[in-house]
Short mmCIF file of C-alpha atoms in Angstrom, two decimals:
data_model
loop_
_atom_site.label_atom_id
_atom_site.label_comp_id
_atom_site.label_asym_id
_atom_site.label_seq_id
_atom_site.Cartn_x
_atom_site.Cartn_y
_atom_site.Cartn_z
CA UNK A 1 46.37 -57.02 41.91
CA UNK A 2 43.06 -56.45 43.74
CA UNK A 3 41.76 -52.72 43.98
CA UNK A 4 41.85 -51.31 47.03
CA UNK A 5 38.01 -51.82 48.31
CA UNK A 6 35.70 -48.76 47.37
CA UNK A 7 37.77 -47.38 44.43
CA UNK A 8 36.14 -48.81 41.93
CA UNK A 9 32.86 -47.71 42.80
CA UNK A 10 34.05 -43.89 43.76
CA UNK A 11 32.31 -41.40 41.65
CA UNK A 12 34.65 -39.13 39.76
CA UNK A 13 34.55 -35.74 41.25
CA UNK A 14 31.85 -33.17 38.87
CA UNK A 15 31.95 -33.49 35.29
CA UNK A 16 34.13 -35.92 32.96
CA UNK A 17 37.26 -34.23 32.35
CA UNK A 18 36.67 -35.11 28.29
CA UNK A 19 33.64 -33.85 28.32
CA UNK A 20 34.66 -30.77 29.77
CA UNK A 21 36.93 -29.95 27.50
CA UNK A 22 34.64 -30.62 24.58
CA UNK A 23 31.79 -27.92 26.17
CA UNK A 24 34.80 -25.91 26.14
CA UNK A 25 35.93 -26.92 22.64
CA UNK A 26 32.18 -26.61 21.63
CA UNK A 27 31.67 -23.06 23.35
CA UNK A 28 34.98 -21.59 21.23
CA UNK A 29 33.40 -22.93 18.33
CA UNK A 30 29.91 -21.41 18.66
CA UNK A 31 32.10 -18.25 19.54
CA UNK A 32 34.38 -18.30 16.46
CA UNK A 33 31.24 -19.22 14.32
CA UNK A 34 29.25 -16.45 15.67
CA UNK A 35 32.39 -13.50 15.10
CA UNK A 36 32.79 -15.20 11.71
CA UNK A 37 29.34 -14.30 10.95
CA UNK A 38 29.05 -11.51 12.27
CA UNK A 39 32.23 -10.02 10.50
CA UNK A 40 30.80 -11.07 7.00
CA UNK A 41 27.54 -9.29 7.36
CA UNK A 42 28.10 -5.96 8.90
CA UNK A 43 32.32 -5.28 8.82
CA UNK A 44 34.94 -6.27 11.83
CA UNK A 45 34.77 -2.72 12.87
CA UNK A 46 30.76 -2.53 13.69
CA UNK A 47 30.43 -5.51 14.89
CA UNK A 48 30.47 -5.67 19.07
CA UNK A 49 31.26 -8.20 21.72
CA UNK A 50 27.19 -8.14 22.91
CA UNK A 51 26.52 -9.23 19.30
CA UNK A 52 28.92 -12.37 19.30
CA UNK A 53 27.58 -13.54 23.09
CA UNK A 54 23.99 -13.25 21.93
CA UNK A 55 24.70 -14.83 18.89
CA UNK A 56 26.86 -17.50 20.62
CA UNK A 57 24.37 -17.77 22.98
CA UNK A 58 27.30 -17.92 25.30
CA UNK A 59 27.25 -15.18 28.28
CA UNK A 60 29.75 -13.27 28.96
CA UNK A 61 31.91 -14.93 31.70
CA UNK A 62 31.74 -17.90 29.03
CA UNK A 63 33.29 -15.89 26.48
CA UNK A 64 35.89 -13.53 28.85
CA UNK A 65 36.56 -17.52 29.65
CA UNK A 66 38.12 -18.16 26.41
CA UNK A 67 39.20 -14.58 25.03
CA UNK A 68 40.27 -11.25 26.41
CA UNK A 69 38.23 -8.96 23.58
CA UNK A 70 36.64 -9.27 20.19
CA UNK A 71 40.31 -8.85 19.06
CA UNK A 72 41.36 -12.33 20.55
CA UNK A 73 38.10 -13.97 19.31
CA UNK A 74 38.75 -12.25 15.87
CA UNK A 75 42.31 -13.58 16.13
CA UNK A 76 41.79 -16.75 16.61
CA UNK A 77 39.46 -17.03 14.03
CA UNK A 78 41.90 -16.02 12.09
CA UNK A 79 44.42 -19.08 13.27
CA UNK A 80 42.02 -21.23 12.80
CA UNK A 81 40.77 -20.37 9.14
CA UNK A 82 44.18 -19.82 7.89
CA UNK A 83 45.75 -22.64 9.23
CA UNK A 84 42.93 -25.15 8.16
CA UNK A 85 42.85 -23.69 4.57
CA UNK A 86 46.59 -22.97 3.80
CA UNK A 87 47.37 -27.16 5.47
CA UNK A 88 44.94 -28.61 3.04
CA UNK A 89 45.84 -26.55 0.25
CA UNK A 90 49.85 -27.39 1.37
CA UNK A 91 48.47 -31.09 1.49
CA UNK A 92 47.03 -31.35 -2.09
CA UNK A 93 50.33 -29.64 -3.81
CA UNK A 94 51.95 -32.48 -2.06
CA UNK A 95 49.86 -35.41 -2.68
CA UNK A 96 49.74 -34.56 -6.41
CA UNK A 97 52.03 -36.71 -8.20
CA UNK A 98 51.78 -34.80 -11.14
CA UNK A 99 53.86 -32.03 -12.81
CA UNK A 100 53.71 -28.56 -11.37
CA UNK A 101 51.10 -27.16 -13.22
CA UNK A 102 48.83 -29.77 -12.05
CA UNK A 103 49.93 -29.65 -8.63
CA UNK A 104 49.55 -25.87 -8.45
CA UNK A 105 45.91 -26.61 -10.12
CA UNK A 106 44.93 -29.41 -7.30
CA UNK A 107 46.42 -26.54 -4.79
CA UNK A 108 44.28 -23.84 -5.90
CA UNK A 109 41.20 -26.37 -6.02
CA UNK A 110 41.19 -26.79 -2.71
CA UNK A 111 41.68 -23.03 -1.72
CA UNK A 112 38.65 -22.15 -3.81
CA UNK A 113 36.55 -25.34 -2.44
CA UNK A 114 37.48 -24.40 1.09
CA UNK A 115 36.56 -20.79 0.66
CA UNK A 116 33.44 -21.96 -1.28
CA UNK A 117 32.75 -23.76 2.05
CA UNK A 118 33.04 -21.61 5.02
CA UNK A 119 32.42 -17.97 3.16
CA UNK A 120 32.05 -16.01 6.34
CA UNK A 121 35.13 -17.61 8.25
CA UNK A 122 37.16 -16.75 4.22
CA UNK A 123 35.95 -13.57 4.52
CA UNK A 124 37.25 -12.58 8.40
CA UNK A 125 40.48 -13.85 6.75
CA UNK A 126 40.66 -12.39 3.19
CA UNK A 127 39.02 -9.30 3.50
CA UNK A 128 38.68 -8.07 7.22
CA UNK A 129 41.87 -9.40 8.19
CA UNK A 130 43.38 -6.43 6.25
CA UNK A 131 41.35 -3.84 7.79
CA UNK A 132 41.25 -5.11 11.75
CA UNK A 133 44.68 -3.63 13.04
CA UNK A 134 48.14 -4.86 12.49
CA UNK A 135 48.30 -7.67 14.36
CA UNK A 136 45.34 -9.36 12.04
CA UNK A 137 46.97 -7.85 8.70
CA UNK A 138 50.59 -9.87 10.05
CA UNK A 139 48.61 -13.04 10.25
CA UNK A 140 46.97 -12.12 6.51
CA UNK A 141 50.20 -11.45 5.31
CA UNK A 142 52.08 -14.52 6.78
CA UNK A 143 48.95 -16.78 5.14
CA UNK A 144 50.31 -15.19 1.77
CA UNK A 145 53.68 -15.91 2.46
CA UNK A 146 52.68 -19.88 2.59
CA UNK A 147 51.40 -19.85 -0.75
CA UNK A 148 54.51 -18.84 -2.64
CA UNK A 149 56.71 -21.69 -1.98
CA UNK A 150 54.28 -23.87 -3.67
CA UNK A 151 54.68 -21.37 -6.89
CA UNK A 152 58.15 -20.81 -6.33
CA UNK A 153 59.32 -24.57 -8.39
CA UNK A 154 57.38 -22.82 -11.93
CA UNK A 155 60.14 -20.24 -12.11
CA UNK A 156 62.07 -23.39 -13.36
CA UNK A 157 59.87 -23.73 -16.35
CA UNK A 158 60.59 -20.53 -17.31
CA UNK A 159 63.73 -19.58 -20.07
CA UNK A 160 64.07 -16.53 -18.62
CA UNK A 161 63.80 -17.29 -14.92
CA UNK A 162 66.27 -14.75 -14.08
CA UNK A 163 64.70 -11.69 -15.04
CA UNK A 164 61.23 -12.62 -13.17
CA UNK A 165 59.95 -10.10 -10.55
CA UNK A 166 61.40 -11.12 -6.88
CA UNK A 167 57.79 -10.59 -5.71
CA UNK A 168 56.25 -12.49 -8.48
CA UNK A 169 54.86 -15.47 -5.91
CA UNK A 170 53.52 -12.89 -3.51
CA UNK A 171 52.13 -10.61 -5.82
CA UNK A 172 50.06 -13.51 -7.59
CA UNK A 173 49.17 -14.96 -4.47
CA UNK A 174 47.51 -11.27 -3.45
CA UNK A 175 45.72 -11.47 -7.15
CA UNK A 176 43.92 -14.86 -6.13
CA UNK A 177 42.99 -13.28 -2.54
CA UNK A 178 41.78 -10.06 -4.64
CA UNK A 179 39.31 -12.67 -7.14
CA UNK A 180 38.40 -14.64 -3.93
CA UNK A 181 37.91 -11.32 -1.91
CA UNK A 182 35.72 -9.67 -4.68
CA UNK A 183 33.20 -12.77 -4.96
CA UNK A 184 33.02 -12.97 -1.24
CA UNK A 185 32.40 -9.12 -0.78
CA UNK A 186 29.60 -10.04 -3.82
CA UNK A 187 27.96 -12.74 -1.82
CA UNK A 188 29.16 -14.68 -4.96
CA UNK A 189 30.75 -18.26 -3.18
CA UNK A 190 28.64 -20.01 -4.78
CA UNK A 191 30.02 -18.70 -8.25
CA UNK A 192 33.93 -19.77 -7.29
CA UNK A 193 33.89 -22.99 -8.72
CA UNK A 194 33.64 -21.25 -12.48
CA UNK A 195 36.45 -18.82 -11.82
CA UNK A 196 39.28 -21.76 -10.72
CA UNK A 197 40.40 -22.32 -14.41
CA UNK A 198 40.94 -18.49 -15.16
CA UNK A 199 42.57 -18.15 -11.93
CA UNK A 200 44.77 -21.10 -12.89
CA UNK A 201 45.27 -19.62 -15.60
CA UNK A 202 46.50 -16.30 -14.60
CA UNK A 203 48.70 -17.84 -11.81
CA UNK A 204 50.42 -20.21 -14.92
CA UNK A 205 50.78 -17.61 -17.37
CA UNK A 206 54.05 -16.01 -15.77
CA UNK A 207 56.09 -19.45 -15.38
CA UNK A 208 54.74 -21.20 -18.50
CA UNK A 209 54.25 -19.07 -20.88
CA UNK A 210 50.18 -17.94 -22.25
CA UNK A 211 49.26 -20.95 -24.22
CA UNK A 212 50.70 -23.48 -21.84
CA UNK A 213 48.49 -21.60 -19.53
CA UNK A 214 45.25 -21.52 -21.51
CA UNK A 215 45.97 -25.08 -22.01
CA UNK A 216 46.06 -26.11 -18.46
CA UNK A 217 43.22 -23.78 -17.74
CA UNK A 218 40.91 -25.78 -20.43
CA UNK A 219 41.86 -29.30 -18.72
CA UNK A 220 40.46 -27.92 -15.46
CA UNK A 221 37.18 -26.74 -17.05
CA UNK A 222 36.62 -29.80 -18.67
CA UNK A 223 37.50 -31.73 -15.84
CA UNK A 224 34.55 -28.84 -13.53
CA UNK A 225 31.73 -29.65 -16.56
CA UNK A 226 32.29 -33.38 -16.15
CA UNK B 1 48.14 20.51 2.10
CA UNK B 2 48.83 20.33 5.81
CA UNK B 3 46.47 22.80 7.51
CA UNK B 4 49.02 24.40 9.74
CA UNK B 5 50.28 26.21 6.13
CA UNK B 6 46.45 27.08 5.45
CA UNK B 7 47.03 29.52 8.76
CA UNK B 8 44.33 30.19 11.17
CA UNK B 9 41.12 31.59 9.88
CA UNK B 10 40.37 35.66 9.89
CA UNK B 11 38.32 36.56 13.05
CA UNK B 12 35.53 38.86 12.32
CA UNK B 13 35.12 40.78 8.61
CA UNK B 14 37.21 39.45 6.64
CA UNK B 15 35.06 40.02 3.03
CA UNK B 16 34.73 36.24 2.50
CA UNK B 17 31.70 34.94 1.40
CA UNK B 18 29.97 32.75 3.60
CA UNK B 19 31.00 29.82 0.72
CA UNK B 20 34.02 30.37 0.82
CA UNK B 21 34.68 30.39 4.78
CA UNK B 22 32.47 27.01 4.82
CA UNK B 23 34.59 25.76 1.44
CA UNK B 24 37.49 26.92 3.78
CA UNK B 25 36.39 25.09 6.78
CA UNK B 26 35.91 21.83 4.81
CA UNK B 27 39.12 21.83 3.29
CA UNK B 28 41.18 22.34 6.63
CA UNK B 29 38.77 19.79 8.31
CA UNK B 30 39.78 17.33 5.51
CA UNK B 31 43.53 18.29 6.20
CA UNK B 32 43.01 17.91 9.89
CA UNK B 33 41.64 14.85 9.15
CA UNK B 34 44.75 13.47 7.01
CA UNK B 35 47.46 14.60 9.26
CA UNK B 36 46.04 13.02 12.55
CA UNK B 37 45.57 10.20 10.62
CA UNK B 38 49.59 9.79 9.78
CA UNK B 39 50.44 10.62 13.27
CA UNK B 40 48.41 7.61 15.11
CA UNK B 41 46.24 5.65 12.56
CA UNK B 42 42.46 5.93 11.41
CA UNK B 43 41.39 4.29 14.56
CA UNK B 44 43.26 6.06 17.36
CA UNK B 45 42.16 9.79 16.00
CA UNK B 46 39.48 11.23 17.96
CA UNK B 47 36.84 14.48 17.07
CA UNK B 48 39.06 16.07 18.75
CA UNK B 49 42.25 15.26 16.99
CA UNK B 50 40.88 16.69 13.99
CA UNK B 51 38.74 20.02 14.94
CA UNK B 52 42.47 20.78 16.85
CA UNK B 53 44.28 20.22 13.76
CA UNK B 54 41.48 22.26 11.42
CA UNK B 55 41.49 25.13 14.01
CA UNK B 56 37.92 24.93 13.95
CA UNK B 57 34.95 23.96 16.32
CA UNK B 58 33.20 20.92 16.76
CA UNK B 59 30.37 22.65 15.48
CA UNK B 60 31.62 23.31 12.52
CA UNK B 61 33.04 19.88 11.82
CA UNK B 62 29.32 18.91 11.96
CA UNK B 63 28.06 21.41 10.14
CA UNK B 64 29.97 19.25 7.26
CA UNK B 65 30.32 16.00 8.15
CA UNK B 66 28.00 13.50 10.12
CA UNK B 67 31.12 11.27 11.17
CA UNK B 68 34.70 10.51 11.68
CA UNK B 69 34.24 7.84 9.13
CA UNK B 70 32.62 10.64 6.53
CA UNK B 71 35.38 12.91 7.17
CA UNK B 72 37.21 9.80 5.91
CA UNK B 73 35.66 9.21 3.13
CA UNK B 74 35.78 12.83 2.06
CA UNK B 75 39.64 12.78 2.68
CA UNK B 76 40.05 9.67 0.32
CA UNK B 77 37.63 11.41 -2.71
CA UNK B 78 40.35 14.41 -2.59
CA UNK B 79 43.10 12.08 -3.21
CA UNK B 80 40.89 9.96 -5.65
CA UNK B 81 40.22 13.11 -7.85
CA UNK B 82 43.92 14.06 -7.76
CA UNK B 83 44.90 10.86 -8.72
CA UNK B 84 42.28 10.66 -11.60
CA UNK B 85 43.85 13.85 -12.69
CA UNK B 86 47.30 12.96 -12.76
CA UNK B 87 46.63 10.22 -15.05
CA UNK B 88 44.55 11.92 -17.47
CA UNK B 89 47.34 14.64 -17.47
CA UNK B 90 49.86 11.65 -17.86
CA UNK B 91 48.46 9.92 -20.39
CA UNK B 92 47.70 13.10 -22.56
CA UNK B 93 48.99 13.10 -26.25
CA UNK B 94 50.11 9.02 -26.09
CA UNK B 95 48.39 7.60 -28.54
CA UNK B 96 49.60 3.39 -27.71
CA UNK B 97 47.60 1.80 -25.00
CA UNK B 98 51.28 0.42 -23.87
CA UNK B 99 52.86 4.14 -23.34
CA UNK B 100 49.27 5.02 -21.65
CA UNK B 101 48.88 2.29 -19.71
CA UNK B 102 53.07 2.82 -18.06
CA UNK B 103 52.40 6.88 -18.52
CA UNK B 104 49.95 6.01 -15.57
CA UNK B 105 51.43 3.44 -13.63
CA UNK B 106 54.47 5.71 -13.80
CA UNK B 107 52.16 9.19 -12.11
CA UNK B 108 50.37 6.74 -9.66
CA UNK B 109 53.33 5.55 -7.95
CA UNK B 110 55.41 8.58 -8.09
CA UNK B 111 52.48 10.59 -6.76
CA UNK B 112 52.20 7.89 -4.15
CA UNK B 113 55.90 8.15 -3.46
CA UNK B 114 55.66 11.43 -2.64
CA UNK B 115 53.03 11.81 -0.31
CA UNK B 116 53.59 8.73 1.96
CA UNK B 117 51.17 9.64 4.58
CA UNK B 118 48.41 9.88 1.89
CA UNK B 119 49.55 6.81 0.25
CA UNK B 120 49.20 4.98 3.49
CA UNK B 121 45.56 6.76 4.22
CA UNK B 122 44.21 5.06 0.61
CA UNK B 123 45.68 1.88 0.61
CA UNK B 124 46.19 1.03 4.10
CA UNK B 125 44.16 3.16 6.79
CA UNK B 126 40.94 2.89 4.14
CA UNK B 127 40.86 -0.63 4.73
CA UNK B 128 40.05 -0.33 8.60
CA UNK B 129 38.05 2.97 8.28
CA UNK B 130 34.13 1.24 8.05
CA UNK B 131 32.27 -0.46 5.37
CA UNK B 132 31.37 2.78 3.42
CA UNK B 133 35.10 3.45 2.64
CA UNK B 134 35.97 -0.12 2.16
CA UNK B 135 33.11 -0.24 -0.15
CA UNK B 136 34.57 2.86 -1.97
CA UNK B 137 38.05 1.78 -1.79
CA UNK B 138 36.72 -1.69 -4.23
CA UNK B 139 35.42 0.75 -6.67
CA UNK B 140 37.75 2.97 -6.94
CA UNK B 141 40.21 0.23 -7.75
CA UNK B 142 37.68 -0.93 -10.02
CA UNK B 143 37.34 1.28 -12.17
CA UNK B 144 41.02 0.63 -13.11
CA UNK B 145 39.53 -2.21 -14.59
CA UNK B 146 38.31 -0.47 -18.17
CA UNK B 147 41.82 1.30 -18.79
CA UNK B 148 43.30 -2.35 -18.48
CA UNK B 149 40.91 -4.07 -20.52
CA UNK B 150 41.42 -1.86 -23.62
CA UNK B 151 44.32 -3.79 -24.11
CA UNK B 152 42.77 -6.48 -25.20
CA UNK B 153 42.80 -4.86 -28.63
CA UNK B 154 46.26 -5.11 -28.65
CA UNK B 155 46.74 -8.90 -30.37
CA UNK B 156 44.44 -11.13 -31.87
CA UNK B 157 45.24 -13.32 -28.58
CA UNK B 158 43.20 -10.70 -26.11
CA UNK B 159 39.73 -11.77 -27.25
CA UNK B 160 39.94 -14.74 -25.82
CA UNK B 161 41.33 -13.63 -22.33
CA UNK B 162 39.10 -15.05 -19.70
CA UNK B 163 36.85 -12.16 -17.80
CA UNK B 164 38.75 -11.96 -14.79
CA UNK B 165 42.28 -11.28 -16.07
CA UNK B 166 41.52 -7.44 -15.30
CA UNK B 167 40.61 -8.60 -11.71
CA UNK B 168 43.21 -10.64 -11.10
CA UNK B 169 45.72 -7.94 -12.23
CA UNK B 170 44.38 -5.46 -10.40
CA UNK B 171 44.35 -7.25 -7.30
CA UNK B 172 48.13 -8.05 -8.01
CA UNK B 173 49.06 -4.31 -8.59
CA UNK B 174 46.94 -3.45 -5.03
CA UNK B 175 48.93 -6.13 -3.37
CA UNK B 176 51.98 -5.13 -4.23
CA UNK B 177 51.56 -1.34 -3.84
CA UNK B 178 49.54 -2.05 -0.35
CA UNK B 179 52.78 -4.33 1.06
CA UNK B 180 55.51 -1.65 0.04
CA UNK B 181 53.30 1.06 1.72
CA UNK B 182 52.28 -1.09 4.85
CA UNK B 183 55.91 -1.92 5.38
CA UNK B 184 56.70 1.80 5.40
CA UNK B 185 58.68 1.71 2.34
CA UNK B 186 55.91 4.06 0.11
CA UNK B 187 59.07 6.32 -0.80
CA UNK B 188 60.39 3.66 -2.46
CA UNK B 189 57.08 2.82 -4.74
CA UNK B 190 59.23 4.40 -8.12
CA UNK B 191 61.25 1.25 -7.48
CA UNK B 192 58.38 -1.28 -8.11
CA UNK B 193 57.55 0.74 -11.70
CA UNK B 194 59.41 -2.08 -13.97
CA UNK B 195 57.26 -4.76 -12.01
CA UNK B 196 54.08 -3.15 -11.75
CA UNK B 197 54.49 -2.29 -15.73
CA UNK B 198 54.89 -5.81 -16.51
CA UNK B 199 52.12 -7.14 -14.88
CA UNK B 200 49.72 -4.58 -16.48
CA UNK B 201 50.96 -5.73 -19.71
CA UNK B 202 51.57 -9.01 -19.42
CA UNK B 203 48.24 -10.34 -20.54
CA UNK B 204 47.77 -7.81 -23.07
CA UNK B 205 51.15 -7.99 -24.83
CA UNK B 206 52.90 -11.49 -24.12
CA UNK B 207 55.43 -11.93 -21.94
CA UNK B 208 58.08 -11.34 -23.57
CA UNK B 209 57.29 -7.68 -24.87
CA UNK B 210 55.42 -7.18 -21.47
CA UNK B 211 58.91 -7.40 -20.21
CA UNK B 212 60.42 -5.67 -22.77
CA UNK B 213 58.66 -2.57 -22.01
CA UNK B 214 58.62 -2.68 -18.67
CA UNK B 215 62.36 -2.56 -18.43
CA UNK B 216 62.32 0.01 -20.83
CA UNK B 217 60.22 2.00 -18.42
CA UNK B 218 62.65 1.86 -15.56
#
């Protein structure tokens, strides 16, 4: 069927609608980035709104655009950190074909890699995330809460199963945020890497007994030296 | 101590010396402080929140502190020191790092238990209260880490523990404490002793006398 003459050749009204929403996409990033940043260097509490814009380089209509307050744009860093991290670190436990200890160690690979990666965004979401009201300590705690179904399965390993701590999963899970927390607060990323097989592990130690542990530990240090 | 049982200042001459009026004044600022603090959080109390509760003036909350946040900080060293004597008092005439090592667990979380509202202003409100008490909050916790890692002298098995097993532990025992008392549940911290003991000892002692003390303890 023909076109009706002219509509073809009509201009789209303003911008492309993709393109758009990229500037938009583009704009939350540079925002996110910037509170991210921000947080890590100088604390979620002293850091303002007039730093993130001019950071950003965003004005202020841009960024009232997108979020409410510094809470939102804290917030949604949050999401976004969390929900990136804990889905590939969900991912690898499930891709690995392995037994549990090695799924557990290509799980907590890619937690430490990811952190290693984006230090400032980690640190909005491991250590100011605590401290920035209770809305941001839910989302901290509900991050947690992902982790322990993926140690949950070890309790199987273990004779006496039974008589393990209910909070056992949870209460590891806030150990590794403490290590990860502590070299972040350090400035130490950069010095993760090394700590994985210890972290391992500590986290294996409860479900598989101490020389299991140390044995697992030692495969992922070899495999880091390689 | 609340500073409503402190009662209001004398007016006038009262034959205290000026150091111990301004020891006075500190003390009830500190307690001003605290209970404002358990009524609507760190970040809702205002100047005035705590001068009202100290019976005192503005001036003379600057006269000893340069900020809200200071006050803070000054708050969480009382309950620091208290704590740090409590242990030592706890752990006096046990000579096995095991007994010490639940002797303190056991005075931590009972003292915890029973002051809620100062269990919630160390664990929970210090971790929104500015970089200078988050910054003394990690050290404080840290220096937990020496007490642990004299238990590595327990078994042939503790020289070779890798150097962040005393991190890792302490960051368990904060995260468990910190969810109990952010869920509103710090009366029930004496609950948590057999778990909390077990972790402590865990890497020290095995884990099957780790959990043979620790249900001993409860």
């Amino acid at each position: 069927m023909r076109a009706l003459p002219g509509k073809e050749n009509r201009q789209p009204p303003g911008p492309e609608p993709v393109s758009r929403d990229a500037a938009a996409a583009d704009q939350r990033r540079r925002i996110l980035e910037a509170t991210a940043d921000l947080i890590a260097e100088q604390g979620y509490q002293e850091t303002t709104m007039e730093e993130i814009v001019r950071r950003a380089k965003v004005g202020y209509a841009t960024f009232y655009k997108h979020y409410p307050d510094k809470e939102a744009a804290f917030l949604a860093l949050l999401d976004a950190a969390t929900d990136r991290t804990v889905s590939r670190v969900e991912d690898a436990f499930q891709r690995e074909e392995g037994p549990w200890t090695d799924r557990v160690g290509a799980a907590l690979g890619v937690l430490f890699e990811d952190v290693a990666a984006h230090p400032a965004a980690a640190r909005a979401a491991l250590v100011e995330a605590v401290a920035a009201g209770p809305e941001a300590a839910a989302k901290h705690e509900a991050a947690l809460k992902r982790l322990a179904p993926l140690l949950r399965p070890g309790r199987e390993l273990n004779p006496r199963q039974a008589a393990l701590p209910e909070s056992l999963e949870e209460t590891l899970a806030g150990g590794i945020v403490w290590v990860l927390g502590q070299r972040l607060i350090a400035g130490e990323a950069d010095k993760l890497r090394g700590l994985l097989p210890e972290t391992l592990e500590f986290v294996l130690r409860p479900y598989v007994g101490e020389d299991e542990a140390a044995r697992e530990a030692g495969e992922v240090a070899d495999a880091i030296s390689a | 101590m609340p500073a409503e049982e402190l009662g209001p200042l004398p007016a006038g001459r009262h034959g205290y010396s000026r150091e111990q009026v301004a020891h006075h004044q500190r003390e009830r600022l500190i307690a001003g402080l605290a209970e404002a603090v358990a009524e609507k959080g760190y970040s809702a109390v205002t100047l005035t929140d705590i001068v009202k509760g100290a019976k005192v003036s503005r001036r003379v909350f600057y006269a000893n502190f340069e900020s809200k946040e200071q006050c803070f900080l000054a708050a969480f060293e009382v309950v620091l020191t208290h704590l740090h004597e409590l242990v030592a008092k706890a752990v006096e005439g046990i000579s096995d790092w095991p007994g010490q090592a639940i002797a303190a667990t056991r005075a931590v979380l009972a003292f915890l238990a029973s002051e809620p509202d100062l269990a919630r202003l160390c664990l929970v409100e210090s971790r929104g209260a500015g970089p200078a008490v988050a910054a003394r909050f990690n050290e404080a916790v840290g220096e937990m880490a020496p007490l642990l890692r004299e238990g590595r002298a327990q078994r042939p098995e503790g020289e070779r523990l890798p150097d962040s097993t005393e991190d890792s532990t302490i960051g368990s025992l904060v995260s468990l404490i910190f969810r109990k008392v952010a869920a509103g549940e710090a009366k029930q911290l004496e609950q948590l002793l057999p778990d909390c003991a077990e972790l402590v000892l865990l890497p020290y002692l095995g884990p099957a006398e780790a959990a043979r003390l620790a249900r001993q303890a409860a």
